Coordinates of C-alpha atoms and ligand atoms in Angstrom, one line a residue:
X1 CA 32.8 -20.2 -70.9
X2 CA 34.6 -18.6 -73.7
X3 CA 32.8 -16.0 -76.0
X4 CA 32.7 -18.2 -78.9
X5 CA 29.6 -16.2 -80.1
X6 CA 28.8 -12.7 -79.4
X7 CA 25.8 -10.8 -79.5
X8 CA 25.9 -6.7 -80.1
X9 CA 22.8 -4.3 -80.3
X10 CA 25.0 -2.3 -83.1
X11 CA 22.1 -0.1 -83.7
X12 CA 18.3 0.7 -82.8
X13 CA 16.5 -2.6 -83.5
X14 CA 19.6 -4.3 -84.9
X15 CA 21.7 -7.1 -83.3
X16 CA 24.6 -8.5 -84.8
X17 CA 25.6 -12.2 -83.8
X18 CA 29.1 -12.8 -84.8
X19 CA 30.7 -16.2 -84.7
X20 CA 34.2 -16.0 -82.7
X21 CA 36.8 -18.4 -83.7
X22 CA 38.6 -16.3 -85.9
X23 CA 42.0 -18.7 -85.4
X24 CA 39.8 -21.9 -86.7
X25 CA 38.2 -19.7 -89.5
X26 CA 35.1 -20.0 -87.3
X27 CA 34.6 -23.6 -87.6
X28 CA 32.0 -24.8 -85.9
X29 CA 32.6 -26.8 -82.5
X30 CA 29.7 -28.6 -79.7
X31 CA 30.5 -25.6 -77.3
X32 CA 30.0 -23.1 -80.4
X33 CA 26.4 -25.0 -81.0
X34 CA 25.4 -24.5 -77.1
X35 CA 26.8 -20.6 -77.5
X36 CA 24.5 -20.2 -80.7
X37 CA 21.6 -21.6 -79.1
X38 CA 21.7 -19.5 -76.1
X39 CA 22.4 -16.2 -78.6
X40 CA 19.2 -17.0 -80.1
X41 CA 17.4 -17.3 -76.6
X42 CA 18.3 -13.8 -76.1
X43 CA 17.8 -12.4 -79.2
X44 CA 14.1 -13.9 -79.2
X45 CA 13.0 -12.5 -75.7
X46 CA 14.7 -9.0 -76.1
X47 CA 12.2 -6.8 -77.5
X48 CA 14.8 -4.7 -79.1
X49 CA 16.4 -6.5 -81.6
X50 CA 13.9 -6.7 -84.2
X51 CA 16.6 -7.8 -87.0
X52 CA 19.6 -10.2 -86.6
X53 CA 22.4 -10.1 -88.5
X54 CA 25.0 -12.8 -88.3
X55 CA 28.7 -12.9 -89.4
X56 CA 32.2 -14.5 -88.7
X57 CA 34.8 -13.0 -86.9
X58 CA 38.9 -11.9 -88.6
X59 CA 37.1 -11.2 -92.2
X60 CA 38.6 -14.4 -93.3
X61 CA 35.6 -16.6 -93.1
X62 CA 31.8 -16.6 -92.1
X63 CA 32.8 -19.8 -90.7
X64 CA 34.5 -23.0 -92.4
X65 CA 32.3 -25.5 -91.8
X66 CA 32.4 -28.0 -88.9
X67 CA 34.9 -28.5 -86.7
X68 CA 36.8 -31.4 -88.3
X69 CA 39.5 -32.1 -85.6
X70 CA 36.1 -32.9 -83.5
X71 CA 35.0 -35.1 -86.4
X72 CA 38.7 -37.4 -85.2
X73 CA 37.8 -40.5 -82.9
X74 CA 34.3 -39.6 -82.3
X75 CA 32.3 -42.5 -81.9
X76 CA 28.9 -42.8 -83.7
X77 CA 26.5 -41.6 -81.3
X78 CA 28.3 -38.5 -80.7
X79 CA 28.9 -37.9 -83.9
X80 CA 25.0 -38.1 -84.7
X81 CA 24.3 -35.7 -81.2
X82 CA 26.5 -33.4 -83.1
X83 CA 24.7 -33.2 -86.4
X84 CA 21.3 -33.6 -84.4
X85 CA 22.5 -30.6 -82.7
X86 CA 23.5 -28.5 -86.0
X87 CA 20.5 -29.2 -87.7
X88 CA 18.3 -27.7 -84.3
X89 CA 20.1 -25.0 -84.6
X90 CA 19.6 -24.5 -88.4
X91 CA 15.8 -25.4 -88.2
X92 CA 15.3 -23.0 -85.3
X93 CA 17.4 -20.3 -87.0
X94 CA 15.1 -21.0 -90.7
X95 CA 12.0 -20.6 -88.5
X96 CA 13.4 -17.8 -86.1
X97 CA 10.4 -15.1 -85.8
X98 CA 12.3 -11.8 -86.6
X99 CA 14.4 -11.9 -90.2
X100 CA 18.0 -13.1 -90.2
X101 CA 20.5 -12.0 -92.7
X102 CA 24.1 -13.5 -93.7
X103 CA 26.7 -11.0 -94.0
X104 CA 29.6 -12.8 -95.4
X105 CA 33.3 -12.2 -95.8
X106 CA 35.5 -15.0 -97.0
X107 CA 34.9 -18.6 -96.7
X108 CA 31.3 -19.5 -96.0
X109 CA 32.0 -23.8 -96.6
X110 CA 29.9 -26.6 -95.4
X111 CA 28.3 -26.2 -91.7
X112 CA 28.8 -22.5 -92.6
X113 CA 27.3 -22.4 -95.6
X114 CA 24.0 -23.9 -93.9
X115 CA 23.8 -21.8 -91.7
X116 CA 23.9 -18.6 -94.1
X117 CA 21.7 -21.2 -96.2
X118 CA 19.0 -20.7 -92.8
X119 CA 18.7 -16.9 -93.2
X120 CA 16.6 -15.1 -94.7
X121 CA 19.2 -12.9 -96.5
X122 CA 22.6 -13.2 -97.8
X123 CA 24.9 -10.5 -98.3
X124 CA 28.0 -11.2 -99.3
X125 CA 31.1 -9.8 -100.3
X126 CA 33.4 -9.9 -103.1
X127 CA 35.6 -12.3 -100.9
X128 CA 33.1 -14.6 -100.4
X129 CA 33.8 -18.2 -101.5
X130 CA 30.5 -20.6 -100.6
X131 CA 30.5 -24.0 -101.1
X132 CA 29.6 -27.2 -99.7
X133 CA 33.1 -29.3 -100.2
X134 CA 32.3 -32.1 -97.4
X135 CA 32.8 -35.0 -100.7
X136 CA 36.5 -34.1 -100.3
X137 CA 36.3 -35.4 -97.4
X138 CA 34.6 -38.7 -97.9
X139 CA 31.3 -37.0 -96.3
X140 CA 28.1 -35.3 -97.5
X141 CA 26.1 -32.6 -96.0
X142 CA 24.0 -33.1 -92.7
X143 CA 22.9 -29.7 -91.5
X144 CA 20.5 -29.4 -94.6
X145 CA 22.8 -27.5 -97.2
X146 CA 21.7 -30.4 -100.0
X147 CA 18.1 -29.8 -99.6
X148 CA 18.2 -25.6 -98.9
X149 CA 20.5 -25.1 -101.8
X150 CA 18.7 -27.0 -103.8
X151 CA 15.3 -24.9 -103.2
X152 CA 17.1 -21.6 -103.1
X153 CA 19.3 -22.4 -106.4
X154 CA 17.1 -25.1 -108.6
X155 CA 19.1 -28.8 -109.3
X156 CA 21.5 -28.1 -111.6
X157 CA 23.7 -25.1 -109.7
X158 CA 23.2 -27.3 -106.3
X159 CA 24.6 -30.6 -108.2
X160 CA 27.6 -28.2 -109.5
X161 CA 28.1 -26.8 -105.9
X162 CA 28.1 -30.5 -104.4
X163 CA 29.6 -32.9 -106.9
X164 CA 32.3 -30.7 -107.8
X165 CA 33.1 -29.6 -104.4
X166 CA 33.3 -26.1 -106.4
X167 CA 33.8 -23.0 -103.9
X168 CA 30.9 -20.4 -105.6
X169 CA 33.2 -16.6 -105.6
X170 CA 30.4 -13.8 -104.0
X171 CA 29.8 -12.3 -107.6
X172 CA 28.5 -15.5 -108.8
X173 CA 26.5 -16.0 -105.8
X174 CA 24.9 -12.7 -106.2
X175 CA 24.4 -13.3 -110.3
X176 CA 22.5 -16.5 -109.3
X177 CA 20.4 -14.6 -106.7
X178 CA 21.5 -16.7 -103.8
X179 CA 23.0 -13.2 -102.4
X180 CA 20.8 -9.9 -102.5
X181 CA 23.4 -8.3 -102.3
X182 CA 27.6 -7.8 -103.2
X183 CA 29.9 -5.0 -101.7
X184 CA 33.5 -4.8 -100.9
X185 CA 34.9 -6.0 -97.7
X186 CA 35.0 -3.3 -96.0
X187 CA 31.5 -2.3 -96.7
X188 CA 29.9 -5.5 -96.0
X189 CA 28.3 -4.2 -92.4
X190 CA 26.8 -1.6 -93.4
X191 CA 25.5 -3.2 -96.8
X192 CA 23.8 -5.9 -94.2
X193 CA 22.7 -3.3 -92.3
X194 CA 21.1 -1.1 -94.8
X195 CA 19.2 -4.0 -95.6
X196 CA 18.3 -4.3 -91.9
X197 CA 17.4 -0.5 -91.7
X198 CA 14.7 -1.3 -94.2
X199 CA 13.2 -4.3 -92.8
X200 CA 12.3 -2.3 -89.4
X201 CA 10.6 0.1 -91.7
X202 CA 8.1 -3.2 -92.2
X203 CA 5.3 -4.2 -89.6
X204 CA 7.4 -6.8 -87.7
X205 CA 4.1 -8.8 -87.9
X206 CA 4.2 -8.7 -91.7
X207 CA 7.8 -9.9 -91.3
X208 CA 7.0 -13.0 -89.4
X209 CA 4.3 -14.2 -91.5
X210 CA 6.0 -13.2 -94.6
X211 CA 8.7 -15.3 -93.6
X212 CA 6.4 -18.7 -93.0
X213 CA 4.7 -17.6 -96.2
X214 CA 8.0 -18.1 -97.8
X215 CA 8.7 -21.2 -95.6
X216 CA 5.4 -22.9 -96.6
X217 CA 5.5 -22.0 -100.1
X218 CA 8.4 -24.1 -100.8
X219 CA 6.7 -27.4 -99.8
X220 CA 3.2 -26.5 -99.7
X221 CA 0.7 -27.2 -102.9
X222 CA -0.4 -23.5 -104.8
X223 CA -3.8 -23.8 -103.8
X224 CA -3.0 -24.5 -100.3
X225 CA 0.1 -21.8 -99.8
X226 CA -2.6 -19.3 -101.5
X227 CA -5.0 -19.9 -99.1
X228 CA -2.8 -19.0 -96.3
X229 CA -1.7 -15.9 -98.0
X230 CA -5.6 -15.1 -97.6
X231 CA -5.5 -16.4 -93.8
X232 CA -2.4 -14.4 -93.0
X233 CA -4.0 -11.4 -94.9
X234 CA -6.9 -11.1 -93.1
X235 CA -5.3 -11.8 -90.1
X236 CA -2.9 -8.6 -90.3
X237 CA -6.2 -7.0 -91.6
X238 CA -7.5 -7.5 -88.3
X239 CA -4.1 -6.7 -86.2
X240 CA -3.8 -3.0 -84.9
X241 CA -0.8 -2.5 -86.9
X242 CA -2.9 -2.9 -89.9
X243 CA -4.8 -0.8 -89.6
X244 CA -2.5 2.0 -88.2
X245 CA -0.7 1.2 -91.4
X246 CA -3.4 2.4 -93.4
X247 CA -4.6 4.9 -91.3
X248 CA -0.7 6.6 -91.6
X249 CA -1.0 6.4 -95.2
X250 CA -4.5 7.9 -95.3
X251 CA -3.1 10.8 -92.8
X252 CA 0.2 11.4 -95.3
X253 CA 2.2 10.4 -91.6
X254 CA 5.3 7.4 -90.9
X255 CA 3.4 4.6 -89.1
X256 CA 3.8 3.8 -85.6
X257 CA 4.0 0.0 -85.7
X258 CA 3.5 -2.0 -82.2
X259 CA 3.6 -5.8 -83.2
X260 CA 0.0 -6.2 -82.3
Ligands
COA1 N1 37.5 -27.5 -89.0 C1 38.5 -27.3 -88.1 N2 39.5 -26.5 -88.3 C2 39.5 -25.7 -89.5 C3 38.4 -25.8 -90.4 C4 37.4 -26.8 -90.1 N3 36.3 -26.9 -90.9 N4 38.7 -25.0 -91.4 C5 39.8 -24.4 -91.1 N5 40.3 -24.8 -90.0 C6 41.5 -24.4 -89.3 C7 42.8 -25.0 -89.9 O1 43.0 -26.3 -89.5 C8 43.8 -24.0 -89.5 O2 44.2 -24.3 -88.1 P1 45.7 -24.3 -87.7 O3 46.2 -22.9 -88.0 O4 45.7 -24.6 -86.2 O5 46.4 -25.3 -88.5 C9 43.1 -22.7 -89.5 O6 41.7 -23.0 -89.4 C10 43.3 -21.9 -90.7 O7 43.0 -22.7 -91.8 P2 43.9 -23.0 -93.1 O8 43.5 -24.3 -93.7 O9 45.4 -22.9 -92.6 O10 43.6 -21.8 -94.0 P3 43.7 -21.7 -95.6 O11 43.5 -20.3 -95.9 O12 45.0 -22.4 -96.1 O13 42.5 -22.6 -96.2 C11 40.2 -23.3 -96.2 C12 41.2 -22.2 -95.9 C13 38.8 -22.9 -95.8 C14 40.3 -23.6 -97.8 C15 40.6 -24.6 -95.5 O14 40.8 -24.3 -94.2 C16 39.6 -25.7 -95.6 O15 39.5 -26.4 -96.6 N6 38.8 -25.9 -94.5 C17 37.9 -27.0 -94.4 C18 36.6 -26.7 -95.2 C19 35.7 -27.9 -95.1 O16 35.9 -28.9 -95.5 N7 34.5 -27.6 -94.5 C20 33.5 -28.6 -94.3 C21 33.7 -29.3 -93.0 S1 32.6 -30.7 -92.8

């Protein structure tokens, strides 16, 4: 099988998942999906990576969206397998346990844009055009991007996105606060990977239950998301790397974090 996605550890506790089709602008096929998933696999059980960033191979694009030469002749029920299978992948990659972050050059449109859409980060560059232009082609969204823009960006800038098929440059996307971040091209990597470097300075316990706290809090009542705040409180409270947190800070030394 072709390496249509590959994975590299491209430092300590940093992997870097990039999506390899640079000749289709990394547009997303089935066999892509299956390479993904399996990326994902091995990025979960390898104790190494504690940070994943993803990106598109050729600088031209994150990835264009799906592939629409496989959207020609399909019939139904393959078509639906194929958007069941995106939106697996995007759920899995929203829920994944260590933090994700987009680093983006170029186009970032449609299934592409969801995917960035899953991570916990975007960093783009000043290339970057995002959009979700799938009404130019008679079609909507089906791998969440109405639903994530719309609680990442409010109504108003997801209607603009959707209904006027408008590709979002990276300067806007950072003015907005969809990105965290804007760089040239050429600095893109290591702008995502700055941002990396400081997540592994977090508790990766903290990260995972920040990230669900986030997760929760955008469907979840306020009284309710606030009580789980307290239950995941106490519950890193309790966890050795709590408390070896606290007892570096007391002792004026860097904490030596074990994900327990
Ligand atoms: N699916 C399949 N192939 C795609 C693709 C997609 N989503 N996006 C780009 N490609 C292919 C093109 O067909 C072309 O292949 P070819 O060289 O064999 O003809 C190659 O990638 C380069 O794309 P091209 O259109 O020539 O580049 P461009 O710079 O002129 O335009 C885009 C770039 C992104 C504006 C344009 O490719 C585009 O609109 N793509 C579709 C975006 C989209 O609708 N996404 C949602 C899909 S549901």
């Amino acid at each position: 099988m072709s390496s249509l996605v590959l994975l590299d550890e491209i430092s300590p506790g940093i992997g870097l998942l990039t999506l390899n089709r640079p000749d289709k602008l990394n547009a997303l096929s089935r066999d892509m999906l299956v390479q993904l998933q399996a990326r994902l696999d091995e990025v979960e059980t390898n104790s190494e990576i504690k940070v994943l960033i993803l990106t598109g191979a050729g600088g031209k694009a994150f990835a264009a969206g799906a592939d629409i030469a496989g959207y020609k002749g399909r019939r139904e029920r393959e078509f639906m397998d194929f958007q069941f299978a995106g939106r697996r992948f995007n759920d899995r990659l929203e829920a994944f346990p260590k933090p994700t972050i987009a680093a983006i050059n170029g186009y970032a449109l449609g299934g592409g844009f969801e995917i960035a859409l899953c991570c916990d980060l975007l960093v783009v560059s000043t290339s970057a055009r995002l959009g979700l232009p799938e009404g130019l082609l008679g079609l909507s969204p089906g791998g969440g991007g109405t639903q994530r823009l719309l609680r990442s960006v409010g109504r108003h800038c997801a209607a603009d996105l959707l209904l006027t098929a408008w590709r979002m440059k990276g300067e806007r996307a950072y003015e907005v606060g969809l990105a965290s971040a804007l760089c040239d091209p050429d600095d893109l990597l290591s702008v995502a990977k700055g941002k990396a470097e400081a997540m592994l300075k977090v508790a990766p316990l903290a990260l995972t239950e920040m990230k669900r706290l986030i997760r929760l809090g955008e469907d979840a009542s306020l009284p309710a998301a606030l009580s789980f705040e307290q239950e995941v409180l106490f519950r890193l409270y309790c966890s050795d790397d709590g408390q070896e947190g606290i007892d570096a800070f007391l002792e004026k030394r860097q904490p030596q974090f074990k994900g327990k």
